[in-house]
Coordinates of C-alpha atoms in Angstrom, one line a residue:
M178 CA 112.6 -61.7 -22.1
K179 CA 111.4 -63.4 -25.3
L180 CA 110.2 -66.4 -23.4
L181 CA 108.6 -64.1 -20.7
K182 CA 106.8 -62.0 -23.2
S183 CA 105.9 -65.2 -25.2
A184 CA 104.4 -66.9 -21.8
T185 CA 102.7 -63.6 -21.0
L186 CA 101.0 -63.4 -24.4
A187 CA 99.9 -66.9 -24.3
A188 CA 98.5 -66.5 -20.7
A189 CA 96.5 -63.3 -22.1
M190 CA 95.3 -65.2 -25.2
F191 CA 94.2 -68.1 -22.9
A192 CA 92.2 -65.9 -20.7
L193 CA 90.7 -64.0 -23.5
A194 CA 89.6 -67.4 -25.1
L195 CA 88.3 -68.7 -21.7
G196 CA 86.4 -65.3 -21.2
A197 CA 84.8 -65.8 -24.6
A198 CA 83.8 -69.3 -24.2
T199 CA 82.4 -68.4 -20.6
A200 CA 80.3 -65.6 -22.3
Q201 CA 79.0 -68.1 -25.0
D202 CA 77.9 -70.5 -22.5
A203 CA 76.2 -68.2 -20.3
T204 CA 72.6 -67.1 -20.3
K205 CA 73.6 -63.5 -21.2
V206 CA 75.1 -62.0 -24.3
R207 CA 76.7 -58.7 -24.3
I208 CA 75.9 -56.7 -27.5
G209 CA 78.2 -53.7 -28.4
T210 CA 76.6 -50.8 -30.3
E211 CA 77.6 -47.3 -31.0
G212 CA 74.5 -45.4 -29.7
A213 CA 74.9 -42.5 -32.0
Y214 CA 73.5 -43.7 -35.3
P215 CA 69.8 -42.8 -35.4
P216 CA 67.5 -44.3 -36.3
F217 CA 69.5 -47.5 -35.9
N218 CA 71.0 -46.9 -32.6
F219 CA 70.9 -43.9 -30.5
L220 CA 70.6 -42.7 -26.7
D221 CA 67.3 -41.1 -25.9
S222 CA 66.8 -37.9 -23.8
A223 CA 67.0 -40.2 -20.6
G224 CA 70.3 -41.8 -21.8
Q225 CA 68.7 -45.2 -22.9
L226 CA 69.6 -47.0 -26.0
Q227 CA 66.9 -47.0 -28.5
G228 CA 66.6 -47.9 -32.3
F229 CA 66.2 -50.3 -34.8
D230 CA 69.4 -52.2 -34.1
V231 CA 68.7 -52.3 -30.3
E232 CA 65.1 -53.8 -30.8
I233 CA 66.2 -56.3 -33.2
A234 CA 69.1 -57.4 -30.7
K235 CA 66.6 -57.6 -28.1
A236 CA 64.1 -59.8 -30.2
L237 CA 67.1 -62.1 -31.2
C238 CA 68.1 -62.5 -27.5
D239 CA 64.3 -63.3 -26.5
E240 CA 64.4 -65.9 -29.5
M241 CA 67.6 -67.5 -28.2
K242 CA 66.4 -67.4 -24.6
V243 CA 69.2 -65.3 -23.3
E244 CA 69.6 -61.9 -21.7
C245 CA 70.9 -59.0 -23.7
E246 CA 73.4 -56.8 -22.0
F247 CA 74.3 -53.6 -24.0
V248 CA 77.7 -51.9 -24.2
T249 CA 78.0 -48.6 -26.0
Q250 CA 81.4 -48.2 -27.7
D251 CA 82.7 -45.4 -30.0
W252 CA 82.8 -46.6 -33.6
D253 CA 86.6 -46.5 -34.3
G254 CA 87.1 -48.9 -31.4
I255 CA 84.4 -51.2 -32.0
I256 CA 86.0 -54.3 -33.7
P257 CA 89.0 -54.0 -31.2
A258 CA 86.8 -54.0 -28.4
L259 CA 85.1 -57.2 -29.6
L260 CA 88.3 -58.8 -30.2
A261 CA 89.4 -57.8 -26.5
G262 CA 86.4 -59.6 -25.1
K263 CA 84.5 -56.4 -24.0
F264 CA 81.4 -57.9 -25.5
D265 CA 80.3 -60.9 -27.4
A266 CA 78.8 -59.4 -30.7
I267 CA 78.3 -56.2 -32.5
I268 CA 74.9 -55.2 -33.5
A269 CA 75.5 -51.7 -34.8
S270 CA 74.6 -51.4 -38.4
M271 CA 77.9 -52.9 -39.4
S272 CA 78.2 -53.7 -43.3
I273 CA 79.6 -57.4 -44.1
N274 CA 82.6 -56.8 -46.2
E275 CA 85.6 -58.6 -47.1
E276 CA 88.1 -56.1 -45.2
R277 CA 86.3 -56.7 -42.0
K278 CA 86.1 -60.4 -42.5
K279 CA 89.8 -60.5 -42.1
S280 CA 89.3 -59.7 -38.3
V281 CA 85.8 -60.9 -37.5
D282 CA 83.0 -63.4 -38.6
F283 CA 79.5 -62.2 -39.5
T284 CA 76.2 -63.9 -39.4
G285 CA 73.8 -63.3 -42.6
K286 CA 72.5 -59.8 -43.0
Y287 CA 69.6 -58.6 -40.8
Y288 CA 69.0 -55.6 -43.0
N289 CA 70.3 -54.0 -46.4
T290 CA 69.7 -50.4 -47.3
P291 CA 71.5 -48.4 -50.0
P292 CA 74.1 -45.4 -49.4
A293 CA 72.9 -41.9 -50.6
V294 CA 74.1 -38.3 -50.8
A295 CA 72.7 -35.3 -49.0
V296 CA 73.3 -31.7 -49.9
P297 CA 72.0 -28.2 -48.6
K298 CA 68.7 -27.4 -49.9
D299 CA 69.9 -24.6 -52.0
S300 CA 72.7 -26.6 -53.7
T301 CA 72.8 -27.0 -57.4
V302 CA 74.2 -30.5 -57.1
A303 CA 71.8 -32.7 -58.9
G304 CA 73.4 -36.3 -58.5
V305 CA 75.8 -38.8 -56.9
S306 CA 78.5 -39.6 -59.5
P307 CA 82.1 -38.4 -59.1
E308 CA 81.3 -35.7 -61.7
D309 CA 78.5 -34.3 -59.8
L310 CA 80.6 -34.0 -56.7
K311 CA 83.9 -33.0 -58.2
G312 CA 85.6 -30.2 -56.5
L313 CA 83.3 -30.4 -53.4
N314 CA 83.9 -30.9 -49.7
V315 CA 82.3 -34.4 -49.1
G316 CA 82.0 -35.7 -45.5
A317 CA 81.5 -39.1 -44.0
Q318 CA 81.8 -40.8 -40.8
G319 CA 85.4 -42.5 -40.7
S320 CA 85.9 -46.2 -40.7
T321 CA 82.7 -46.9 -42.6
T322 CA 81.8 -48.4 -45.9
H323 CA 80.7 -44.8 -46.8
S324 CA 84.1 -43.2 -46.0
T325 CA 85.9 -46.0 -48.0
W326 CA 83.7 -45.4 -51.0
A327 CA 84.1 -41.9 -50.8
E328 CA 87.9 -41.9 -50.5
K329 CA 88.2 -44.5 -53.4
V330 CA 85.6 -43.2 -55.8
L331 CA 85.6 -39.3 -55.1
T332 CA 89.3 -38.9 -56.1
D333 CA 88.4 -35.2 -57.4
S334 CA 86.6 -34.2 -54.3
T335 CA 88.1 -33.4 -50.7
V336 CA 86.8 -36.0 -48.5
K337 CA 86.4 -35.1 -44.7
L338 CA 86.0 -37.8 -42.2
Y339 CA 84.4 -37.6 -38.8
P340 CA 84.4 -39.7 -35.8
T341 CA 80.6 -39.7 -35.7
A342 CA 77.6 -38.9 -38.0
D343 CA 76.4 -36.1 -35.7
E344 CA 79.6 -34.2 -36.6
Y345 CA 79.4 -34.4 -40.3
K346 CA 75.7 -33.2 -40.0
L347 CA 76.6 -30.3 -38.0
D348 CA 79.3 -29.4 -40.6
L349 CA 76.7 -29.7 -43.5
E350 CA 74.2 -27.8 -41.7
N351 CA 76.6 -24.9 -41.0
G352 CA 78.0 -24.7 -44.5
R353 CA 81.4 -26.2 -43.9
L354 CA 80.6 -29.1 -46.3
D355 CA 79.0 -29.3 -49.7
A356 CA 77.8 -32.8 -49.5
V357 CA 77.9 -35.9 -47.1
V358 CA 77.4 -39.6 -47.8
D359 CA 75.6 -42.1 -45.4
D360 CA 73.0 -44.9 -45.5
V361 CA 69.8 -43.4 -47.2
V362 CA 67.8 -44.3 -44.0
V363 CA 70.0 -42.5 -41.7
L364 CA 69.9 -39.3 -44.1
S365 CA 66.3 -39.6 -44.5
D366 CA 65.7 -39.7 -40.8
W367 CA 67.9 -36.6 -40.3
I368 CA 66.3 -34.4 -42.9
K369 CA 62.8 -35.0 -41.3
S370 CA 64.2 -33.5 -38.1
D371 CA 64.6 -29.8 -37.2
A372 CA 68.2 -29.9 -37.4
G373 CA 68.0 -31.7 -41.1
K374 CA 65.5 -29.1 -42.6
C375 CA 68.6 -27.5 -44.0
C376 CA 69.3 -30.2 -46.4
K377 CA 68.0 -32.6 -49.0
I378 CA 68.8 -36.1 -50.5
V379 CA 69.9 -35.9 -54.2
G380 CA 70.0 -39.6 -54.8
T381 CA 71.3 -43.1 -53.7
I382 CA 74.3 -44.7 -54.7
T383 CA 74.5 -48.2 -56.5
P384 CA 76.4 -50.3 -53.8
V385 CA 79.9 -51.6 -54.8
M386 CA 80.0 -55.1 -53.5
E387 CA 83.7 -55.2 -52.5
I388 CA 83.2 -51.9 -50.5
H389 CA 79.5 -52.0 -49.2
G390 CA 79.0 -55.7 -48.9
E391 CA 75.9 -57.7 -48.7
G392 CA 74.2 -55.9 -45.9
A393 CA 74.4 -55.3 -42.1
G394 CA 75.3 -58.2 -40.1
I395 CA 76.0 -59.3 -36.6
A396 CA 79.8 -59.3 -36.1
L397 CA 81.5 -62.0 -33.8
R398 CA 85.0 -63.4 -32.9
K399 CA 85.9 -66.1 -35.5
E400 CA 86.0 -68.7 -32.7
D401 CA 82.4 -68.1 -31.7
T402 CA 80.8 -70.3 -34.3
E403 CA 78.0 -71.7 -31.9
L404 CA 77.0 -68.1 -31.2
K405 CA 76.8 -67.4 -34.8
E406 CA 74.6 -70.2 -35.6
K407 CA 72.3 -69.2 -32.8
F408 CA 72.1 -65.7 -34.1
N409 CA 71.6 -66.8 -37.7
A410 CA 68.6 -69.2 -36.6
A411 CA 67.2 -66.2 -34.4
I412 CA 67.3 -63.9 -37.4
Q413 CA 65.3 -66.5 -39.5
A414 CA 62.9 -67.1 -36.8
I415 CA 62.0 -63.3 -36.3
R416 CA 61.6 -62.8 -40.0
A417 CA 59.1 -66.1 -40.1
N418 CA 57.2 -65.3 -36.8
G419 CA 56.4 -61.6 -37.7
K420 CA 58.5 -59.9 -34.9
Y421 CA 61.0 -58.4 -37.5
E422 CA 58.0 -56.9 -39.4
E423 CA 56.5 -55.5 -36.2
I424 CA 59.9 -53.8 -35.4
N425 CA 60.6 -52.6 -38.9
K426 CA 57.0 -50.9 -39.0
K427 CA 58.0 -48.8 -35.9
Y428 CA 60.9 -47.2 -37.8
F429 CA 60.4 -47.7 -41.7
D430 CA 57.4 -47.5 -44.2
F431 CA 59.3 -50.3 -46.2
D432 CA 61.1 -53.7 -45.6
V433 CA 64.5 -52.7 -44.9
Y434 CA 65.6 -56.5 -45.1
G435 CA 66.1 -55.9 -48.7
G436 CA 66.3 -58.3 -51.7

């Protein structure tokens, strides 16, 4: 039995490696994204993927002269799906940090924006420190740097985790949460919408490097070094030729690439 299991495992690993190599050599790159994190990635009323992540991915594929094929994937399973060969790269506002580097490799950043805290408009919360949020119910999307920060830092708060950002927004809107933590751009985009008129941002959080990392990057399997190099070169190219700025201006009034 042990030999059979080992042989089966070896065959599966070989098939997986072969599939990854084939995808890397092809003229098509499969991009995994969540599709539920506006304005970075989301499904429009026609069910089409839109957002900053999506347009950046398309620009990078154009630069690399390959076709992009998008695959939507729930956030909690996005890294396992990459490792299983469901797609070749994750472009989904994934922060580069040491914990994730244990499983996957990353390109350099393609944007870097700080986290923030939002509360109901009538809230008396005036800051983002653990003392400001003490005793409160604080929501965040699970398996994110924001949920990690909340669980590690807000030890005197009740931290509630949600599968998607939409679900914590609904609970904040309906009074089931006192505050939420997420990217400042995501929260800013939401409070400008009809659903988000209930709420306000009280401040940004100073990023903690070991938690938040150095920005959002493209995640790849560790063995796909050639694809990583192509993506890194393409990121620098669209920064230099103006394509990044063109996409940036469609969504933001500041350069989200960061310092």
